[in-house]
Coordinates of C-alpha atoms in Angstrom, one line a residue:
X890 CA 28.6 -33.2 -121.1
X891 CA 28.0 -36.1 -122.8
X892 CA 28.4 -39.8 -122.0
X893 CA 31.6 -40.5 -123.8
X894 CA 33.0 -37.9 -121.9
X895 CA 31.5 -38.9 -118.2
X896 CA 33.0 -42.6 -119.5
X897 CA 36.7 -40.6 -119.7
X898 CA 36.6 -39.4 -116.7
X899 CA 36.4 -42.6 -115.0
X900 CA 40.2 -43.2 -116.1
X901 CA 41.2 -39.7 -114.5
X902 CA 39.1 -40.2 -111.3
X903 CA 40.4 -43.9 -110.5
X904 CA 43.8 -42.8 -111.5
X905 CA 43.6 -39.7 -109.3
X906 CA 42.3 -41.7 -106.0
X907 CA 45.4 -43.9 -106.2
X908 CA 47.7 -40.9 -106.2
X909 CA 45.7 -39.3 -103.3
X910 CA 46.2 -42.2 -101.3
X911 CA 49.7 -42.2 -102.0
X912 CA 50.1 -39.0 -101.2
X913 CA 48.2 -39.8 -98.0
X914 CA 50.3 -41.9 -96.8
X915 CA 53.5 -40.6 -97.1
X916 CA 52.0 -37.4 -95.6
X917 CA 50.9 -39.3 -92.4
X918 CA 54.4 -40.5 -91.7
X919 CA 55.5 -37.2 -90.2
X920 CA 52.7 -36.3 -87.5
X921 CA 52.8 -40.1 -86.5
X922 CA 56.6 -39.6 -85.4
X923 CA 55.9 -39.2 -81.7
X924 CA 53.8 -42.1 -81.4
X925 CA 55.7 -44.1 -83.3
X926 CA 58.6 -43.3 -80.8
X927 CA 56.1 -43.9 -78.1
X928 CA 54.9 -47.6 -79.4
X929 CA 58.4 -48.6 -80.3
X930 CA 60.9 -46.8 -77.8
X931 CA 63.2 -45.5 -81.0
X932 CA 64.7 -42.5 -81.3
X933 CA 64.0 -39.5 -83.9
X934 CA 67.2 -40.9 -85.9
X935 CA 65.9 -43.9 -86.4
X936 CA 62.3 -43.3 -87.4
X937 CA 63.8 -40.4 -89.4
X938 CA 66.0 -43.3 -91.5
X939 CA 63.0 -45.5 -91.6
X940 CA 61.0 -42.5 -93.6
X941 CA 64.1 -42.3 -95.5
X942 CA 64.1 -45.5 -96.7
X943 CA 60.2 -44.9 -97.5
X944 CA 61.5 -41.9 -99.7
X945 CA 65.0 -43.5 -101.0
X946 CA 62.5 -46.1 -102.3
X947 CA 60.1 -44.3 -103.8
X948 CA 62.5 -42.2 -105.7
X949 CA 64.5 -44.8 -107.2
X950 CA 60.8 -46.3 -108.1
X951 CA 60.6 -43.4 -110.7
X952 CA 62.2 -45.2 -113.8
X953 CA 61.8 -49.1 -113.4
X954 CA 58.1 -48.2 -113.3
X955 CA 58.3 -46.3 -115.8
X956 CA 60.0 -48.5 -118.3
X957 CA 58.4 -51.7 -116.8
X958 CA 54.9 -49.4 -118.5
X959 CA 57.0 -49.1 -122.1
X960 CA 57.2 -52.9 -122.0
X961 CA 53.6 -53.7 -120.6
X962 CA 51.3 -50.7 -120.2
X963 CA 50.2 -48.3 -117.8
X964 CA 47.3 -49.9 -116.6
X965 CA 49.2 -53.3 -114.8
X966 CA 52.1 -51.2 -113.5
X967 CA 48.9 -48.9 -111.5
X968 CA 47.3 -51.6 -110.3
X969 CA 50.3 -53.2 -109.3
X970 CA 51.2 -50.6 -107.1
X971 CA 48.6 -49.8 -105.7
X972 CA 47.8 -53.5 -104.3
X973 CA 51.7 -53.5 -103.3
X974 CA 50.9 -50.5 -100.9
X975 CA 47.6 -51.7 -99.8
X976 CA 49.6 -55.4 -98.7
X977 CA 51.9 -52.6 -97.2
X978 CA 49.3 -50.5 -95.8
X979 CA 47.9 -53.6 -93.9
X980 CA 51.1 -55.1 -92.6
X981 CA 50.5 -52.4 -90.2
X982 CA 47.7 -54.4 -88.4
X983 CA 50.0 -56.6 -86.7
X984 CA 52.1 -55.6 -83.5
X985 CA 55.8 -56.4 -84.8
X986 CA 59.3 -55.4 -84.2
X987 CA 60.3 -52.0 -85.4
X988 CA 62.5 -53.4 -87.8
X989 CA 59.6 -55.3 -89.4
X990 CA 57.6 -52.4 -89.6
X991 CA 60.2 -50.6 -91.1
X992 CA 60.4 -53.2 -94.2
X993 CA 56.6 -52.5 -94.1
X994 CA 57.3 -48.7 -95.0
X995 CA 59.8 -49.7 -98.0
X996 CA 56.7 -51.9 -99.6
X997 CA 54.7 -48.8 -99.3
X998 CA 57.5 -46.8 -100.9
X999 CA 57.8 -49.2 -103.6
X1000 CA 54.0 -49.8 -104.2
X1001 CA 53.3 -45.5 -104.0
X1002 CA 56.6 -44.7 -106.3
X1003 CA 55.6 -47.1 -109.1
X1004 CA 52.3 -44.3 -109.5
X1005 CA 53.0 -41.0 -111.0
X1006 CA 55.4 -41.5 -113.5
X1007 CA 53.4 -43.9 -115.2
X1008 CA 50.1 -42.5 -114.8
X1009 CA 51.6 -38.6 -116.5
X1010 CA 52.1 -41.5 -119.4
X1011 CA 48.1 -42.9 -119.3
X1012 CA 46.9 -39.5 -118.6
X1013 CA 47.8 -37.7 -121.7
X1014 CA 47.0 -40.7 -123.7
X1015 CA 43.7 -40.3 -122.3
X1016 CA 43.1 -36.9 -122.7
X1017 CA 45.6 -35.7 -125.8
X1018 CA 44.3 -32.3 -126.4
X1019 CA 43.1 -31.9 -122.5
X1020 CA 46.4 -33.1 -121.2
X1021 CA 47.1 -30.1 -118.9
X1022 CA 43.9 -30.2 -117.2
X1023 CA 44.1 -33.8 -116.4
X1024 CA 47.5 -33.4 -115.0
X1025 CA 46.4 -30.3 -113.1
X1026 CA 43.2 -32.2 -111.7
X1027 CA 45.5 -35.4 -110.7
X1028 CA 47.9 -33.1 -109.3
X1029 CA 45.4 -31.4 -106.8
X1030 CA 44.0 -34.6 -105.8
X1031 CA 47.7 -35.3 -104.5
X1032 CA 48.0 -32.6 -102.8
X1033 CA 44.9 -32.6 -100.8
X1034 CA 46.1 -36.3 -99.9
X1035 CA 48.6 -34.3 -98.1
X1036 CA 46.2 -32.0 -96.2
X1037 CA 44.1 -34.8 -95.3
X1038 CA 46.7 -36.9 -93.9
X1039 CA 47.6 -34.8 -90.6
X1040 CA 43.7 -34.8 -90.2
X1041 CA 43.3 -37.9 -89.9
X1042 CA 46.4 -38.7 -87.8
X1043 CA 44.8 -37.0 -84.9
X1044 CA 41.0 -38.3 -85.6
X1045 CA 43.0 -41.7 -85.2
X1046 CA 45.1 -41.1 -82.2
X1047 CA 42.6 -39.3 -80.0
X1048 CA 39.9 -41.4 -81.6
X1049 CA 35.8 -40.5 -80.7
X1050 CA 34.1 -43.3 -79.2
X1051 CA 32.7 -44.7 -82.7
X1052 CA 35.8 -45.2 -83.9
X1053 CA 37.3 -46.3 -80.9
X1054 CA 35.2 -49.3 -80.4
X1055 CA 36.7 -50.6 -83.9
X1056 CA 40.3 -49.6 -83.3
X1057 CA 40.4 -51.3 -79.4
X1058 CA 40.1 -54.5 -82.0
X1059 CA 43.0 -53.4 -83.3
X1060 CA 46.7 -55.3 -81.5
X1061 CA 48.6 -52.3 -80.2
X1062 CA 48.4 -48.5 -81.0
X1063 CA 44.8 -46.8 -82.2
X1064 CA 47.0 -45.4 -85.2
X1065 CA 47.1 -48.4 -86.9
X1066 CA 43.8 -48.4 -87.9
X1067 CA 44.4 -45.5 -90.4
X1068 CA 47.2 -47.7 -92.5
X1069 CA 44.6 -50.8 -92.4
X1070 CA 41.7 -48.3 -93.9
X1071 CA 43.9 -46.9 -96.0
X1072 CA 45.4 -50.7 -96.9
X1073 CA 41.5 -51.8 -97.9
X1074 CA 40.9 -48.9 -99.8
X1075 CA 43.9 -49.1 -102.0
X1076 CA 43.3 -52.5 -102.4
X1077 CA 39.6 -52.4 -103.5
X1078 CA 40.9 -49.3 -105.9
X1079 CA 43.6 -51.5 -107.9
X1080 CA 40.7 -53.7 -108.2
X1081 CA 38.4 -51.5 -109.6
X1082 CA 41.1 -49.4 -111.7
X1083 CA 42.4 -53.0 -113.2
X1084 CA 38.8 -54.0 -114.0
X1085 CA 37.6 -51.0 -115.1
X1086 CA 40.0 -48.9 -116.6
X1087 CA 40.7 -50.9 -119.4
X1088 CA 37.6 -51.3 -121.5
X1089 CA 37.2 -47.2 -121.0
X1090 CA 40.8 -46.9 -122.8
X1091 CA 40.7 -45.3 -126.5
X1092 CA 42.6 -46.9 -129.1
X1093 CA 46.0 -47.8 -128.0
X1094 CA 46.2 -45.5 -124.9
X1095 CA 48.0 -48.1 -123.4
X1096 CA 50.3 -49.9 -125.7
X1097 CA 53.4 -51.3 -124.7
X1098 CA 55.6 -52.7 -127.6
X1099 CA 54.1 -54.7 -130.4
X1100 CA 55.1 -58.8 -130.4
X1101 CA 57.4 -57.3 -133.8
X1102 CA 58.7 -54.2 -131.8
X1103 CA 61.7 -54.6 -129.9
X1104 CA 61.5 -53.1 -126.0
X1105 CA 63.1 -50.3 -125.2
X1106 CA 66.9 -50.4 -123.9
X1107 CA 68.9 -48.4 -121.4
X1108 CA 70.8 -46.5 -124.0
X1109 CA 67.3 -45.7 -125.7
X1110 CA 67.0 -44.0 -122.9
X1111 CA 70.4 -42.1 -122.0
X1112 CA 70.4 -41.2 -125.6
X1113 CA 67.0 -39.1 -125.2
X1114 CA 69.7 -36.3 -123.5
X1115 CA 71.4 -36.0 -127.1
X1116 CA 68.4 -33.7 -127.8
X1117 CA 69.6 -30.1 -126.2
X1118 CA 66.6 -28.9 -125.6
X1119 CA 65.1 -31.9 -123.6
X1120 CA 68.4 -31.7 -121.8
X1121 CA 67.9 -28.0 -121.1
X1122 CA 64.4 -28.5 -120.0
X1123 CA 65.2 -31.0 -117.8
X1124 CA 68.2 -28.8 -115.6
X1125 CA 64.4 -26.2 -115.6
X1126 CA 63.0 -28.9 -113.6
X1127 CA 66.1 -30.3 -111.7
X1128 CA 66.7 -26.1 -110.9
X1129 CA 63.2 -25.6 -110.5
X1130 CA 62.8 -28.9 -107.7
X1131 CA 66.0 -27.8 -105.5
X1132 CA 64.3 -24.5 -105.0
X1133 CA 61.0 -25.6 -104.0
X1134 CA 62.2 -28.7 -101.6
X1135 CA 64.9 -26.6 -100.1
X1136 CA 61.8 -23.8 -100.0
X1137 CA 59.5 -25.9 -98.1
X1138 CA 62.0 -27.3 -95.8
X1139 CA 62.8 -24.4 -94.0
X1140 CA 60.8 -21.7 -94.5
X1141 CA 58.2 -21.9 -91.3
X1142 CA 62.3 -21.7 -89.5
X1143 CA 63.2 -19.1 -92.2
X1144 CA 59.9 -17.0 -91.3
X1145 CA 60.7 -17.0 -87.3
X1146 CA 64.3 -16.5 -87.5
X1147 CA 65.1 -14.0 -89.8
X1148 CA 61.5 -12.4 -91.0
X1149 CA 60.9 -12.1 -86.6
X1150 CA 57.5 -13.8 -86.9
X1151 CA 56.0 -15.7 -84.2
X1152 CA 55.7 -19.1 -85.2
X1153 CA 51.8 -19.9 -84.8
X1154 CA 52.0 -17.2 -88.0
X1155 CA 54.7 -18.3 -89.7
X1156 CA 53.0 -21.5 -89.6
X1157 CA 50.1 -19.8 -91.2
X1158 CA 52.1 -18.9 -93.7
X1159 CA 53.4 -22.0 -94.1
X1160 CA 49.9 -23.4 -95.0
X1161 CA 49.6 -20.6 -97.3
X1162 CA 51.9 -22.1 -99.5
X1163 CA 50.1 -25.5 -100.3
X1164 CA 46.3 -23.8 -99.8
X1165 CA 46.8 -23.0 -103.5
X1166 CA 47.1 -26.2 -104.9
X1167 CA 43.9 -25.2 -106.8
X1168 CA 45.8 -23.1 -109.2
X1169 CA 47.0 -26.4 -110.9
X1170 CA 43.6 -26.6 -112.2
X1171 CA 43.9 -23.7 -113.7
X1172 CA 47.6 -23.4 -115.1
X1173 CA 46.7 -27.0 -116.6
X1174 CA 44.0 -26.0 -118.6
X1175 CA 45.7 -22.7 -119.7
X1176 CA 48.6 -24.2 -121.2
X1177 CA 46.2 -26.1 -123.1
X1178 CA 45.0 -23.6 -124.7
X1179 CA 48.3 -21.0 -125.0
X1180 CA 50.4 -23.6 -124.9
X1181 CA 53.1 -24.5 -122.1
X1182 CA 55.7 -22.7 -122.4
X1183 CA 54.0 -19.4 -122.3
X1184 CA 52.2 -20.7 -118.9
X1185 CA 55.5 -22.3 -117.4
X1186 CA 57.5 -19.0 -117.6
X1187 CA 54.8 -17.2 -116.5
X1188 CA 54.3 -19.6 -113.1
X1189 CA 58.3 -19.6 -112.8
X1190 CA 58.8 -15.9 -113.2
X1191 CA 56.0 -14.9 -110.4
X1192 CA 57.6 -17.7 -108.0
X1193 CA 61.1 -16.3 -108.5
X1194 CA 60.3 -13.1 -108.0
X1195 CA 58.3 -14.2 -104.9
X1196 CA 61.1 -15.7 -103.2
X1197 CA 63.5 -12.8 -104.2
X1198 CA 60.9 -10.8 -102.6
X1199 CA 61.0 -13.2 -99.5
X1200 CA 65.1 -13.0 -99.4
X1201 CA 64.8 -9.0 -100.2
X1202 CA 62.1 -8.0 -97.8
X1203 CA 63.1 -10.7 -94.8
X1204 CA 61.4 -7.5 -92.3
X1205 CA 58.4 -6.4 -94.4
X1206 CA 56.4 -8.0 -91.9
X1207 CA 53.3 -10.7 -92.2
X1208 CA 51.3 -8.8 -94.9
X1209 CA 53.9 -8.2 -97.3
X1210 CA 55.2 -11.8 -96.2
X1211 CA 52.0 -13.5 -96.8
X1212 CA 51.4 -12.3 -100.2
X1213 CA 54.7 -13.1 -101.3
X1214 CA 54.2 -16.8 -100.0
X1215 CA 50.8 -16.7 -102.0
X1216 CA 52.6 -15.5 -104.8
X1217 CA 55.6 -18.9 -104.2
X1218 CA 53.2 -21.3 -103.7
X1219 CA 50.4 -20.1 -107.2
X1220 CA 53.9 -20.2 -109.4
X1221 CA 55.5 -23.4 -107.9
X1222 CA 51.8 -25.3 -108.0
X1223 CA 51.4 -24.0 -111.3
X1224 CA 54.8 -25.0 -112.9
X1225 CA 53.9 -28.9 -112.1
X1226 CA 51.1 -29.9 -114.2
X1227 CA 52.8 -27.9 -117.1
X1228 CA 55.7 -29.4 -116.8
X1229 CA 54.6 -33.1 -116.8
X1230 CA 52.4 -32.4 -120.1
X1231 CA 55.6 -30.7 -121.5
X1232 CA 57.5 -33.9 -120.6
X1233 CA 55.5 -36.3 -121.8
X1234 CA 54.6 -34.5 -125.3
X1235 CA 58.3 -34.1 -125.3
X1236 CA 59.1 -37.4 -125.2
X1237 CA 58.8 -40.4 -128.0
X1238 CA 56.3 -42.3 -127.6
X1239 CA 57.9 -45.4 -127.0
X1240 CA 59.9 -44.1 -124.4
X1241 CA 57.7 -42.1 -122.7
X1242 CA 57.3 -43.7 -119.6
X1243 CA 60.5 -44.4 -118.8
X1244 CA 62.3 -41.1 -120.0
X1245 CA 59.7 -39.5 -117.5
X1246 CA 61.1 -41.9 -114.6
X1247 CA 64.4 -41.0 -115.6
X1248 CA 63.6 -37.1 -115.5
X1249 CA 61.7 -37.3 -112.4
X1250 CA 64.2 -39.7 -110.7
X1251 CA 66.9 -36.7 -111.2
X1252 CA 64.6 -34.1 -110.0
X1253 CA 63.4 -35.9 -107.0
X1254 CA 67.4 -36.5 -106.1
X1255 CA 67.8 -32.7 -106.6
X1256 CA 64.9 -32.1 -104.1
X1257 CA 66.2 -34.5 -101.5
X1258 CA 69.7 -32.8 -102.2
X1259 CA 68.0 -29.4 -101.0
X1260 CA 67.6 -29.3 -97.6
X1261 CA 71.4 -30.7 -96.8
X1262 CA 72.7 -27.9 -99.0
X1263 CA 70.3 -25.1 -97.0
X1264 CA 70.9 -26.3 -94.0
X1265 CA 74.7 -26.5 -94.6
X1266 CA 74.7 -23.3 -95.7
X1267 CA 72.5 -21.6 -92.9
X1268 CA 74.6 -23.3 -90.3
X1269 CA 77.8 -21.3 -92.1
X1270 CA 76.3 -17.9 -92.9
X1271 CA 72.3 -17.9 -92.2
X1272 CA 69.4 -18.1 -93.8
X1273 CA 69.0 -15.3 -95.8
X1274 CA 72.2 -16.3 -97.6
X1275 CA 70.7 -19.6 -97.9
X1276 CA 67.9 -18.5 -99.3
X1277 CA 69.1 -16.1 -101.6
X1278 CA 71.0 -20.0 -103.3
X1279 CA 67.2 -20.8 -103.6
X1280 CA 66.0 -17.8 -105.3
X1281 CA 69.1 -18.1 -107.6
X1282 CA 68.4 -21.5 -108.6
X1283 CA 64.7 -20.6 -109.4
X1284 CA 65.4 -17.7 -111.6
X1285 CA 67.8 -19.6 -113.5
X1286 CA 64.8 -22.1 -113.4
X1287 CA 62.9 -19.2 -115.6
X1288 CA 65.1 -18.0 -117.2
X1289 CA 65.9 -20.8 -119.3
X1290 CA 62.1 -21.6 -119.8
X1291 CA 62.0 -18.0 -121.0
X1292 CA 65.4 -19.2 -123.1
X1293 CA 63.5 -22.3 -124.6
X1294 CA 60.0 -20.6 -125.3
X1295 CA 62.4 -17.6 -127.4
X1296 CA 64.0 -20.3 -129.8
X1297 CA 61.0 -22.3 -130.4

């Protein structure tokens, strides 16, 4: 490899530790729900609206960010972000009211939310003909935020004697030393990332507008979904995002309840699902060398059929159940990196980043939309029925992917 291409990967790597964290911390929220409740005397309704509000914000996030990047560039929007969650990261050191702490986790909503959809737009500036590996490398560095995070809940809570001689400094609970890590690390990265990421840009990776150009306008962007196929791609994502959210909400109850499993395995099951981040890698760097429809059908059809399977074969027991889990989790993983090149190559340049925040902010409503819906529907009929609304929504997912990649 040669040194022009060690320098490129600098962008990718900086840009990739800033989504882990994010991911990181919104992944740490959960386990930290009993001691939360613990510290402050609240109830699970109203830590569960304070996490809320940490995803309401980072949803709706998706397309200021986005078209804040069209007028200014990728690279301050990052940065930005990134030192708004580490200010919000570190606002956990101090002992306040819940209510204060609860503002705390709508900065840190705010600062994580303004990441991805502007960094899909750096990224494949950055790396034009290697856009689906980058995307599939940034992806999986996400996702391992997520694995990390429970981790290091509990190596915080029931802290060795090391680290508990530096948390004892802290004022109130030992887990508020893993939001003031995390708070200096994102910090010192928008740092880095605004110092360094610049001069390693080629060209005009990260133009905004020219001083002659005028910026972007809210009906350059509603017009985008004149285009029909841009319109039909996006109800593949919106389709494709119910499915997996409502998925990954209630399948460790699904598993128990109607497949009969105990629930230390459907929990291992459970895992299954996001062990195989890795494929993202791979799916990435396929579709940029097939190209990404061909890879997106393929990902979609073997996770439709998957949770078919799971609907269809609700007894088949925890070997058949466990490969069809693989099997949901290598399509869904897969789909995501190919989707975001798709998006973004889709997309005129000019009103790239914010067309992705539109597009992401409907696909993210869909997947908070999800579990309602399933657990409505469970509640009325079970979950197999519910389930089967799932599988449905994912095979129409494929199907028109299969429907665009036929009338190219």
């Amino acid at each position: 490899m040669d040194l022009r291409r060690l320098v490129d990967y600098d962008v990718l790597v900086l840009t990739s530790l800033i989504w882990f964290l994010g991911k990181f911390v919104r992944y740490a929220f959960p386990p930290l729900f009993e001691p939360l409740q613990a510290s402050y005397g609240v109830s699970n309704a109203v830590v569960g609206a304070a996490f809320s509000g940490f995803m309401a914000v980072y949803a709706l996030m998706q397309f200021p960010s986005g078209a804040i990047a069209d007028r200014i560039g990728a690279v301050r929007v990052i940065a930005a972000g990134a030192a708004v969650a580490g200010v919000g990261s570190l606002a956990f050191l101090f002992d306040t009211p819940f209510a204060v702490l609860a503002g705390a986790m709508l900065v840190l909503g705010a600062g994580t939310g303004a990441h991805k959809t502007v960094a899909v737009r750096l990224l494949s500036r950055v790396y034009p003909v290697r856009t689906g590996r980058a995307l599939g490398a940034h992806d999986t560095f996400g996702a391992l935020g997520g694995v990390a995070a429970p981790a290091a809940v509990v190596l915080f809570v029931s802290a060795p004697p090391a680290l508990d001689a530096f948390l004892s400094r802290l004022p109130g609970a030992d887990w508020r030393g893993l939001f003031v890590v995390t708070g200096v690390v994102a910090l010192a990265s928008a740092v880095a990332f605004l110092v360094r990421v610049p001069s390693r840009l080629p060209g005009d990776a990260d133009r905004g507008p020219q001083r002659d150009e005028p910026g972007p306008s809210a009906r350059d962007y509603l017009a985008l979904f004149e285009d029909r196929r841009l319109a039909a791609f996006v109800l593949v994502t919106v389709a494709f995002s119910f499915a997996y959210n409502g998925t990954v909400a209630f399948l460790p109850l699904y598993l128990s309840l109607e497949a009969g499993l105990t629930t230390a395995t459907a929990s291992l099951l459970y895992s299954a699902l996001f062990a195989v981040t890795f494929v993202q890698l791979v799916s990435g760097d396929l579709s940029d060398r097939l190209g990404r429809f061909p890879v997106m059908v393929a990902a979609l059809g073997v996770a439709a059929a998957a949770l078919i399977g799971i609907v269809a074969v609700a007894g088949g027991g925890p070997i058949v159940l466990g490969v069809l889990v693989v099997a949901l989790g290598l399509g869904s993983h897969g789909f995501r990196p190919v989707r975001g090149a798709y998006l973004i190559e889709a997309l005129p340049e000019r009103l790239a980043g914010g067309g992705l925040g539109v597009v992401r902010t409907l696909l993210m409503g869909a997947g908070a939309l999800a579990p309602v819906v399933v657990g409505g529907v469970a509640d009325v009929a079970g979950f197999r029925p519910a389930f089967g609304l799932l599988a449905g929504s994912l095979a129409l997912a494929a199907l028109v992917a299969a429907g665009l990649w036929l009338t190219e």
